[in-house]
Coordinates of C-alpha atoms and ligand atoms in Angstrom, one line a residue:
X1 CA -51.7 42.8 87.2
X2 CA -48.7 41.4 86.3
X3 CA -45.3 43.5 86.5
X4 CA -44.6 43.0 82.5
X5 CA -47.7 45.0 81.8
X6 CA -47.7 47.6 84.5
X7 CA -44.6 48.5 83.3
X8 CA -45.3 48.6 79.3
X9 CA -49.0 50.3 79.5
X10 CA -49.8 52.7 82.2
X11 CA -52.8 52.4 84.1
X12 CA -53.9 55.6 83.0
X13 CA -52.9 54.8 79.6
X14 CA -55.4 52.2 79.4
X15 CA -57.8 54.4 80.7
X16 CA -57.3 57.3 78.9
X17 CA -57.2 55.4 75.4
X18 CA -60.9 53.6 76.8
X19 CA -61.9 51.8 73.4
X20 CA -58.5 51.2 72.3
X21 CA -57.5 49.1 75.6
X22 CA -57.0 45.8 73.5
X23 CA -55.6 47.4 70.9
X24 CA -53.1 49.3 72.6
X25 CA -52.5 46.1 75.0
X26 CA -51.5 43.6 71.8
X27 CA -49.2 46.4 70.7
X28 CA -45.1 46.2 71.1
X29 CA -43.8 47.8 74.0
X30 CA -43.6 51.7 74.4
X31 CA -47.0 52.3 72.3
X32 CA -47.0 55.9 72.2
X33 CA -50.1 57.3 73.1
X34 CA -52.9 59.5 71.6
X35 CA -51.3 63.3 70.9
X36 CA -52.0 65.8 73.7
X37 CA -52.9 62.9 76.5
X38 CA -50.2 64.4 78.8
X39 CA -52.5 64.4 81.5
X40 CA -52.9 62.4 84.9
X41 CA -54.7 62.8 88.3
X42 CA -52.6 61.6 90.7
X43 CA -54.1 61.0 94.4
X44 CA -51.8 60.7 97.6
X45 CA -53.7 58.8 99.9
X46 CA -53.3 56.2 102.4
X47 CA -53.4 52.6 101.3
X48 CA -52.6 49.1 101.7
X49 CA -50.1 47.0 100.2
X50 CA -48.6 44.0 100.3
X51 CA -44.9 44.0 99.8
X52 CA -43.2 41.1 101.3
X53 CA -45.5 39.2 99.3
X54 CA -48.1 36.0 99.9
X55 CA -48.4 34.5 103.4
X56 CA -47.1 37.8 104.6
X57 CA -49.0 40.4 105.9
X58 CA -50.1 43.6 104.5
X59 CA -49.0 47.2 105.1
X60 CA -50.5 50.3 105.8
X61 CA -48.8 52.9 103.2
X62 CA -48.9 56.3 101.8
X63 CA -49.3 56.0 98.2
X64 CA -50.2 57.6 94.7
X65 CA -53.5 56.1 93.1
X66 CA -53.6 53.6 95.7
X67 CA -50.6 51.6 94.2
X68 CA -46.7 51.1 95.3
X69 CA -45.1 52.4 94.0
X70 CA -47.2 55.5 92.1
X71 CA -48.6 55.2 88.7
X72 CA -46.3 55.3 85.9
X73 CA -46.4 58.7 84.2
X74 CA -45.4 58.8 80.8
X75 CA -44.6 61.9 79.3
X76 CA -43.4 62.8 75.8
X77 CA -40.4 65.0 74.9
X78 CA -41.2 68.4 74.3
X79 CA -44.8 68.2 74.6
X80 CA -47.0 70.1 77.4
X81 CA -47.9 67.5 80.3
X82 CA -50.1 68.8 83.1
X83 CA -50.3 66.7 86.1
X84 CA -52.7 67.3 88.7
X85 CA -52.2 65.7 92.2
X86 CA -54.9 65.8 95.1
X87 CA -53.8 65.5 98.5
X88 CA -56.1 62.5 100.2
X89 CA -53.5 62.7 103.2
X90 CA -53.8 64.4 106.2
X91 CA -50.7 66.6 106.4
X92 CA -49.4 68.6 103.7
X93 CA -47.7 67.2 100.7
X94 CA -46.4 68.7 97.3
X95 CA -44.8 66.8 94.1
X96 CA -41.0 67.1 92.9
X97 CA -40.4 65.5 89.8
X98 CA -36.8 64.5 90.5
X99 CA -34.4 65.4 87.7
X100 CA -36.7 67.1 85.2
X101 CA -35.4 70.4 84.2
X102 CA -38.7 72.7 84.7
X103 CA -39.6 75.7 85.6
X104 CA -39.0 76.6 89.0
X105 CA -43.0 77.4 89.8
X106 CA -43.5 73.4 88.9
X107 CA -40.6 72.2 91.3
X108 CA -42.5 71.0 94.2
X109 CA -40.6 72.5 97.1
X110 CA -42.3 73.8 100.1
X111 CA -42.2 77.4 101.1
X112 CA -39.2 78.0 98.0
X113 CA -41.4 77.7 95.2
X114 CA -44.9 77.0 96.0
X115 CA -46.9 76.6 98.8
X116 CA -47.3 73.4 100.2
X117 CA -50.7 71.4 99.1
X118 CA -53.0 71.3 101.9
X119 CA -55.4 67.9 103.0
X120 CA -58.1 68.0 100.5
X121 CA -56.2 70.7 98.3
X122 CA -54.7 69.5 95.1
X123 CA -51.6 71.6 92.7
X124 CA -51.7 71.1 88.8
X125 CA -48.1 71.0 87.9
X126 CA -47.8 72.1 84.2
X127 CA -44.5 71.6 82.3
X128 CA -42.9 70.9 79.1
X129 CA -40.3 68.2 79.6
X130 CA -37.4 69.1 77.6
X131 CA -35.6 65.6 77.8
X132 CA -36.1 62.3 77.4
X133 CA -35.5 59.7 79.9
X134 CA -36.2 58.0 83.2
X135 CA -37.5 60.4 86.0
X136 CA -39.4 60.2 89.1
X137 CA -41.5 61.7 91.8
X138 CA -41.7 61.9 95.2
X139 CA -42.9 64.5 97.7
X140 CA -40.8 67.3 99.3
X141 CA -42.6 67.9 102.2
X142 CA -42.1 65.9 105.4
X143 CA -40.1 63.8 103.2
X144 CA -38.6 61.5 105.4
X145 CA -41.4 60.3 106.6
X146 CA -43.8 60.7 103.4
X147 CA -40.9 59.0 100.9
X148 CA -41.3 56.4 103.6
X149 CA -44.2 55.5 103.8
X150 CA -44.3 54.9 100.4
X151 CA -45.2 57.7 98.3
X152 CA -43.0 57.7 94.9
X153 CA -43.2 57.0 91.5
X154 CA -41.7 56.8 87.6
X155 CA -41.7 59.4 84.9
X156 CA -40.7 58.2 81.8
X157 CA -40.2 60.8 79.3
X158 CA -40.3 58.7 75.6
X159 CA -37.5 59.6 73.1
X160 CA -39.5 61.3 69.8
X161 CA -38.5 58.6 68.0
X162 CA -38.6 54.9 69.9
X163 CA -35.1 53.0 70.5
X164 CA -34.5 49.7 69.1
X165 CA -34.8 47.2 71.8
X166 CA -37.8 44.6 72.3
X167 CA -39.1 45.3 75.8
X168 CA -38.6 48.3 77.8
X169 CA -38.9 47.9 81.2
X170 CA -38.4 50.1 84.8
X171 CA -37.9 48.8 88.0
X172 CA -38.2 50.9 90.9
X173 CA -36.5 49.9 93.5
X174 CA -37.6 50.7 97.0
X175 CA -36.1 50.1 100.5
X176 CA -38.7 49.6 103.8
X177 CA -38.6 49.0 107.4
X178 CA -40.7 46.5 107.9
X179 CA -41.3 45.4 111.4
X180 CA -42.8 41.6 112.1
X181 CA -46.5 42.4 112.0
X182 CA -46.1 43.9 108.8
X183 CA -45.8 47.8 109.1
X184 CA -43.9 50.5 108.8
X185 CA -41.5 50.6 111.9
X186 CA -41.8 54.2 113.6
X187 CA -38.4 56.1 114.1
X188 CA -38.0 58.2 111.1
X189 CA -35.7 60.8 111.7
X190 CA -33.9 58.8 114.7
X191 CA -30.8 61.1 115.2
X192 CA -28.2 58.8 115.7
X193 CA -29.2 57.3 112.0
X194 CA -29.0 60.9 110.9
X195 CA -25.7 61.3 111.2
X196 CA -24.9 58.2 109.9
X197 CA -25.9 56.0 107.0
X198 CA -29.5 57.2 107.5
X199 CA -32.5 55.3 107.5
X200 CA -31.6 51.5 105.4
X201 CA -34.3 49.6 105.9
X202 CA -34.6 45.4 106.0
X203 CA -36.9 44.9 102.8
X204 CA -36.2 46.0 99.1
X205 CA -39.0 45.9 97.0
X206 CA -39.2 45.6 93.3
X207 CA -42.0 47.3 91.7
X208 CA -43.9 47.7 95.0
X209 CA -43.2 44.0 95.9
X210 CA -40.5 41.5 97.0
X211 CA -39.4 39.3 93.4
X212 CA -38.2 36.3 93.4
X213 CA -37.9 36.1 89.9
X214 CA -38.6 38.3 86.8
X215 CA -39.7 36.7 83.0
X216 CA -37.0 37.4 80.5
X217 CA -36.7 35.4 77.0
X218 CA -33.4 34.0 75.0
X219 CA -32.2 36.5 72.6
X220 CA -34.3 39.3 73.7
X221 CA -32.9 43.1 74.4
X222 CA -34.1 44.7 77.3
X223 CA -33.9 48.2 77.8
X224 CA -34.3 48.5 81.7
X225 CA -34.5 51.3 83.3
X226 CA -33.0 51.8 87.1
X227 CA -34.7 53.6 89.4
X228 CA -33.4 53.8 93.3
X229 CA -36.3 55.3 95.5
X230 CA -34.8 54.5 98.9
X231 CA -34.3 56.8 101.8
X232 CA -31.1 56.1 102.2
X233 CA -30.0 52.6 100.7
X234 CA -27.1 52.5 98.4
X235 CA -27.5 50.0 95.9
X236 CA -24.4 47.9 94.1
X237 CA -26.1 45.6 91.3
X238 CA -24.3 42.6 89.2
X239 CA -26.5 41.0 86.9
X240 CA -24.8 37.6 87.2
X241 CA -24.3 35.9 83.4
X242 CA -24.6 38.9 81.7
X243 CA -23.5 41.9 80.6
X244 CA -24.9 45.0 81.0
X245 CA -24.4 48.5 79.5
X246 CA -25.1 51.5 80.8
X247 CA -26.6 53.9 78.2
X248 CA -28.1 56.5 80.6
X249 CA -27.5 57.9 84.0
X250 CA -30.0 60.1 86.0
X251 CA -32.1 60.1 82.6
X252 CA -29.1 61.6 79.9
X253 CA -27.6 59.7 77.8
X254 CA -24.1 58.5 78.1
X255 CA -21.7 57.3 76.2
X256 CA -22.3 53.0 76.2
X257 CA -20.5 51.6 78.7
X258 CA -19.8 48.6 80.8
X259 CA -20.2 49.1 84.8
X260 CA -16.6 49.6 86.4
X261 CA -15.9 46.0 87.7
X262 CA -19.3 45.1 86.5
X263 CA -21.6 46.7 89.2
X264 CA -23.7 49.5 88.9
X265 CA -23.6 52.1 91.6
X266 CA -26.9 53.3 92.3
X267 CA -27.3 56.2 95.2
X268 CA -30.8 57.2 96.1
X269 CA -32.9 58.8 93.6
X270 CA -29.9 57.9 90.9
X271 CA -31.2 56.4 87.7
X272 CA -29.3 54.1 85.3
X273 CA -30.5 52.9 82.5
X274 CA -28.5 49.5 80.7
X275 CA -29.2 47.9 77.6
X276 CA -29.1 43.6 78.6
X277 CA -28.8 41.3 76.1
X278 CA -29.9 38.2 77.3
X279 CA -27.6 35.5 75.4
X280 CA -28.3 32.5 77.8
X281 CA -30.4 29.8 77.4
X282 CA -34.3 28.7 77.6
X283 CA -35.2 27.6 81.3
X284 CA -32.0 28.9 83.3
X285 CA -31.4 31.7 85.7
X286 CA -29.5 34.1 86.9
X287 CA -29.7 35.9 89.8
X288 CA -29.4 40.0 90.4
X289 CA -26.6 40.6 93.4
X290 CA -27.1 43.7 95.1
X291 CA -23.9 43.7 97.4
X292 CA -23.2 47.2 97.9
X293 CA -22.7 47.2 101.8
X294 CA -19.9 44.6 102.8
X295 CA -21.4 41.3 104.3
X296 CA -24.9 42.3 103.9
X297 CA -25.3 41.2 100.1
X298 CA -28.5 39.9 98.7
X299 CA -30.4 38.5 96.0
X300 CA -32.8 41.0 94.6
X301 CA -34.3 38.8 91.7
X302 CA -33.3 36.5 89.6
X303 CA -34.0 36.6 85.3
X304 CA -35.7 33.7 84.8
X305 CA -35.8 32.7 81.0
X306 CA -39.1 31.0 80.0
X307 CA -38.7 27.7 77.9
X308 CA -39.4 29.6 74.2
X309 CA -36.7 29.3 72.0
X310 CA -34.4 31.7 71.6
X311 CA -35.7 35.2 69.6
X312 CA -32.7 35.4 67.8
X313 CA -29.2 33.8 67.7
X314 CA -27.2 36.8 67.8
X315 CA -27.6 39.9 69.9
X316 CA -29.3 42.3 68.1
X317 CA -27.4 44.4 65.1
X318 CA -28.9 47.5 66.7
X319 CA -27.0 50.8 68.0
X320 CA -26.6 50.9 72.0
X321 CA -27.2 54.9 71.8
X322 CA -30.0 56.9 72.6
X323 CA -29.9 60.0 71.2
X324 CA -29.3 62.9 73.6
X325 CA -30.9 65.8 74.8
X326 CA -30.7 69.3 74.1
X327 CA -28.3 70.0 77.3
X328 CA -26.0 73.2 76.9
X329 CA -22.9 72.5 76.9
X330 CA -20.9 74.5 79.5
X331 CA -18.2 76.7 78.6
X332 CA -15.2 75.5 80.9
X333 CA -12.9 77.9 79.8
X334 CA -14.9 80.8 81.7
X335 CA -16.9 79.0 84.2
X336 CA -17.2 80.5 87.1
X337 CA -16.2 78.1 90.3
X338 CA -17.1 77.4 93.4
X339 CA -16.5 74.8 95.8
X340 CA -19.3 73.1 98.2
X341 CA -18.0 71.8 101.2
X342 CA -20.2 69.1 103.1
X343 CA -19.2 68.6 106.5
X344 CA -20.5 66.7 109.4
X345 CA -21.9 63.6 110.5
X346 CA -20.5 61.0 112.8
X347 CA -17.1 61.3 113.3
X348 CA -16.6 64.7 112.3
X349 CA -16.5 66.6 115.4
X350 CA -19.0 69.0 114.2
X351 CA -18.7 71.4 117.3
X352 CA -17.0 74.5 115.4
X353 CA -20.3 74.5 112.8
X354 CA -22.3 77.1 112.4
X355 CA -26.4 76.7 112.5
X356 CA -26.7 80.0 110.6
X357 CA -30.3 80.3 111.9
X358 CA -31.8 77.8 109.4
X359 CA -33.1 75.4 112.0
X360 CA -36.9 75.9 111.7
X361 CA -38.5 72.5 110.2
X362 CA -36.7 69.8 111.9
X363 CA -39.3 67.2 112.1
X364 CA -38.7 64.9 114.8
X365 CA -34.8 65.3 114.5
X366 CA -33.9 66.8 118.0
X367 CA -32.0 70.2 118.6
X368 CA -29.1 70.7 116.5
X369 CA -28.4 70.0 112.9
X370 CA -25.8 67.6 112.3
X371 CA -24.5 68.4 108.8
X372 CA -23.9 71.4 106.8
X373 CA -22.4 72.6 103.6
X374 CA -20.2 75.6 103.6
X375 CA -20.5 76.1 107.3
X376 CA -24.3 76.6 106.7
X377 CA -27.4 74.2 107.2
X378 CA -30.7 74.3 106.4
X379 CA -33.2 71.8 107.7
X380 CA -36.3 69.9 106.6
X381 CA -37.3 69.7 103.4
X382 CA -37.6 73.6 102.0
X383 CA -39.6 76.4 103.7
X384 CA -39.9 79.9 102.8
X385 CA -37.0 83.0 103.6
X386 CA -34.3 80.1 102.7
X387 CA -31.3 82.3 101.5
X388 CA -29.3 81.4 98.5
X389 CA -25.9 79.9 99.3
X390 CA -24.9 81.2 95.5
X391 CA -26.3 82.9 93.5
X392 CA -25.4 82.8 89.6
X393 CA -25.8 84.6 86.7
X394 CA -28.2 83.7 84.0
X395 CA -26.5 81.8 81.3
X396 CA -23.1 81.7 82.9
X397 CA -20.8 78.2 82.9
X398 CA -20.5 77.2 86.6
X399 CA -17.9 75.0 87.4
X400 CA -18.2 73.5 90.9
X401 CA -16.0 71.5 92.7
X402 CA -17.8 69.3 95.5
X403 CA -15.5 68.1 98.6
X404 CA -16.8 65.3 101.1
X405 CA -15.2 66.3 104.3
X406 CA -17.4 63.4 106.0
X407 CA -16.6 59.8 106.7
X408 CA -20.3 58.7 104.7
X409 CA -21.4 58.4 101.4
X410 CA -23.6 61.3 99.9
X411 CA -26.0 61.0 96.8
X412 CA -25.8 64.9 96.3
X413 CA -28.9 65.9 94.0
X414 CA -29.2 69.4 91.9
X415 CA -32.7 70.8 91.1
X416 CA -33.4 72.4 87.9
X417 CA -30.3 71.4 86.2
X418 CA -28.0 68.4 85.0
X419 CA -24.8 68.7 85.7
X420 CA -21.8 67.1 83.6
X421 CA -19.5 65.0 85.9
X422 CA -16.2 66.0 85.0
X423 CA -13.6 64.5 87.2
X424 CA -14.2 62.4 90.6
X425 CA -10.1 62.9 92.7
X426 CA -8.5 64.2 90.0
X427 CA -9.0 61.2 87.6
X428 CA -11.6 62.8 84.0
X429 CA -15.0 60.9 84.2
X430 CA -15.1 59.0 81.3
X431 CA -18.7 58.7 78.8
X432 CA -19.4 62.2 78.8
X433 CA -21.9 61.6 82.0
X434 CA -24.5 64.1 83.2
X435 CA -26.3 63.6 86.2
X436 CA -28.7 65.4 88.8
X437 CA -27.6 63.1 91.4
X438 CA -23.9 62.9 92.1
X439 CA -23.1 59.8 94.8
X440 CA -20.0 60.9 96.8
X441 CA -18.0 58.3 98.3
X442 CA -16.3 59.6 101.6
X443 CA -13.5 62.3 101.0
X444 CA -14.5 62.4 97.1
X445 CA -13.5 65.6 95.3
X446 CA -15.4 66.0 92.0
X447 CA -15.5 68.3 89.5
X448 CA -19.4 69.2 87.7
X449 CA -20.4 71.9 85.0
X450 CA -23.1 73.5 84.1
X451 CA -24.9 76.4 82.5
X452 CA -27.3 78.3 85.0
X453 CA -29.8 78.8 82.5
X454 CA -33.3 78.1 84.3
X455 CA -33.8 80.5 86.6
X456 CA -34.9 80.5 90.0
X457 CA -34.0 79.4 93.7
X458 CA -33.3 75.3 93.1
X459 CA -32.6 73.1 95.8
X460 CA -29.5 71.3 96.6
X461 CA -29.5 68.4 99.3
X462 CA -28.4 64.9 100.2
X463 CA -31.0 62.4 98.8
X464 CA -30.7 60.2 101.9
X465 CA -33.7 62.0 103.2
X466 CA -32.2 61.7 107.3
X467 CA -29.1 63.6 105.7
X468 CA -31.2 66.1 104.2
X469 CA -33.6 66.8 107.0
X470 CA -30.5 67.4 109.3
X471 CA -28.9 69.6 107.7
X472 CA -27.2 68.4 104.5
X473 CA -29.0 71.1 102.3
X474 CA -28.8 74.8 100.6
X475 CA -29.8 77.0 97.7
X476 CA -28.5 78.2 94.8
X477 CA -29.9 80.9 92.7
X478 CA -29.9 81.4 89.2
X479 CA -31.3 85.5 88.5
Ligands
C2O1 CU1 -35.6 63.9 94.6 CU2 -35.1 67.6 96.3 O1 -35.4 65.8 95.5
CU2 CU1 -34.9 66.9 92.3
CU3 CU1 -25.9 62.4 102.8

């Protein structure tokens, strides 16, 4: 199947519409399907895959419906979507669907609030997405190694009514450690790589596979949609030729805006979503730089424009913003505050840290945890009895103010919430940004807001899933 189509039509789209396949398959892009098909099975089972692409050898994964990444799940705004996944593995699993403010019951985490899908069991996860945008899942248990192995895919929640641009497409970005032979090198949780940049692989795929080139046409506008499921790898992308705008981050609408210095940051589980117009002409291309870490840059595809002639002459009169969602607006005149410390790591001389007694969980990561926030760390991926760090009132404005005490970069991720960015070091964040996933540079200060309004015990952890399972985690409560 080729990349174009698994990205326009779901799988299950196609299956779920039976007779209308060729109809639905000749339509533009984003066909919105019948009302009240919010519904997909998803499996986690092993599979194979083959990443590095022909002439290289396959590799044994972990995946959802047998694909990497995971079928596409496309939701729409504000209507009921009821996702059932079946655990084909042989250790526990559960779903979180990263960035999608639900109810707590629906959040996927171990132990907090469900209990973890057994082998053969299977969870329905029933929600009402409240926003749209570009989402994903993953699994929170054993996450390290189940993220990994392969096991994530997109959500993309369609706007109620569809946004002006001719193809809208995702790419999900992954990050492996391949060895030689083709597998998945062993290691995870290799404590050394904890308490540093985590696990970066040596292979980043594109939609499940290594590109050397994706199809784009003169005078098209591409909406494409960002997605960074690595462990740990920090992503810097230029699109070489063109300019890109960023009309989305972590699924909310932002104000349209050009990437400072013309790279977009991308943390793991960080989603950005740019508007390209592609202005250059029939046959040439471009290639897409990720050089994020210094001297390790590399092409991750190229756009490759087919020989049609150009779709139009000028970029299309159409405007760059999506409309946003129904976020409350926090009231920052009596927020509360709070400040969240992270501390730890290489170079930090951790030896004063407390381990507050939240060390069960620790798969494969040694003795001691090796980060902590507030003094306090909790370990592996969410388990039962885990005390709230905070705990907020319902409806209040919280304002809090996160400090990187560490010498390494953290992509720090809120459940249940988005959180307006309001300052990074003193200096106001510009295009009135929310995100779930806040990437800290070392020593950052930066200000986020937000109204506790879903209630619950949510999650708060490093995305760079070594991070996380060391330590780099806590609770907040909203009653
Ligand atoms: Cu994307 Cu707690 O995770
Ligand atoms: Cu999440
Ligand atoms: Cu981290």
């Amino acid at each position: 199947m080729s990349t174009e189509s698994n990205n326009l039509v779901s799988r299950r789209g196609l299956l779920r519409t039976g007779a209308g396949l060729l109809l639905i398959a000749a339509l533009p892009p984003l066909p919105g399907h019948a009302a009240g098909s919010s519904e997909y099975r998803i499996v986690a089972a092993p599979a194979r895959a083959r990443l590095a692409g022909a002439g290289r050898p396959e590799t044994d994964v972990w995946a959802y419906d047998g694909t990497i990444p995971g079928s596409l799940v496309r939701l729409r705004q504000g209507e009921p979507a009821r996702l059932v996944v079946e655990n084909r593995l042989d250790q526990e699993t559960t779903v979180h669907w990263h960035g999608i403010r639900l109810p707590n019951a629906m959040d996927g985490v171990p132990g907090l609030t469900q209990p973890p899908i057994k082998p053969g069991g299977s969870f329905a996860y029933e929600f009402t997405p409240p926003d749209a945008g570009t989402f994903w899942y993953h699994p929170h248990a054993n996450s390290l190694e189940q993220l990994g192995r392969g096991l994530a895919g997109a959500v993309i929640v369609e706007e109620r009514e569809p946004v002006a641009v001719d193809r809208d497409l995702l790419w999900l970005l992954a990050d492996w450690r391949l060895t030689d032979e083709g597998g998945i090198a062993s290691g995870f949780g290799n404590r050394m790589e904890a308490a540093m940049s985590g696990r970066v692989g040596n292979t980043v795929t594109l939609n499940g596979r290594v590109s050397e080139a994706e199809p784009v046409r003169a005078g098209e506008r591409i909406r494409l949609r960002l997605v960074n499921g690595s462990l740990a790898r920090i992503m810097a992308l230029r699109f070489e030729g063109h300019r890109p705008v960023i009309v989305a981050i972590d699924g909310q609408p932002c104000d349209p805006h050009e990437p400072e210095g013309g790279r977009i940051l991308l943390g793991p589980a960080m989603r950005v979503d740019i508007l390209l117009d592609m202005q250059e002409e029939p046959g040439r291309r471009y290639g897409v730089i990720d050089d994020f870490y210094e001297g390790l840059s590399y092409r991750l595809t190229q756009l490759a424009y087919d020989e049609q002639r150009a779709l139009r002459e000028h970029p299309l009169d159409a405007p760059l913003d999506l409309p946003r969602n129904p976020l409350p607006e926090p009231d920052l005149a009596a927020a509360e505050r709070h400040d969240l410390t992270l501390q730890g790591g290489m170079m930090s001389g951790m030896g004063g840290m407390q381990g507050g007694g939240m060390m069960h969980g620790m798969t494969g990561m040694g003795r001691d945890p090796v980060w902590a926030i507030n003094g306090m760390s909790m370990t592996g991926d969410g388990h039962a009895g885990m005390e709230p760090a905070l705990t907020f009132q319902r409806g209040r404005s919280i304002k809090l103010v996160l400090r990187n005490e560490t010498a390494w970069w953290h992509p720090m991720h809120f459940h249940g919430h988005s959180l307006r960015v309001l300052s990074r070091n003193g200096e106001p964040v510009p295009h009135r940004q929310w995100q779930d996933t806040v990437l800290m540079a070392p020593k950052d200060v930066v200000e986020v807001a937000f109204v506790a309004d879903n209630p619950g015990d949510w999650m708060l952890h490093c995305h760079v899933m070594d991070h996380q399972m060391a330590g780099l985690m806590t609770v907040l409560r909203v009653a």
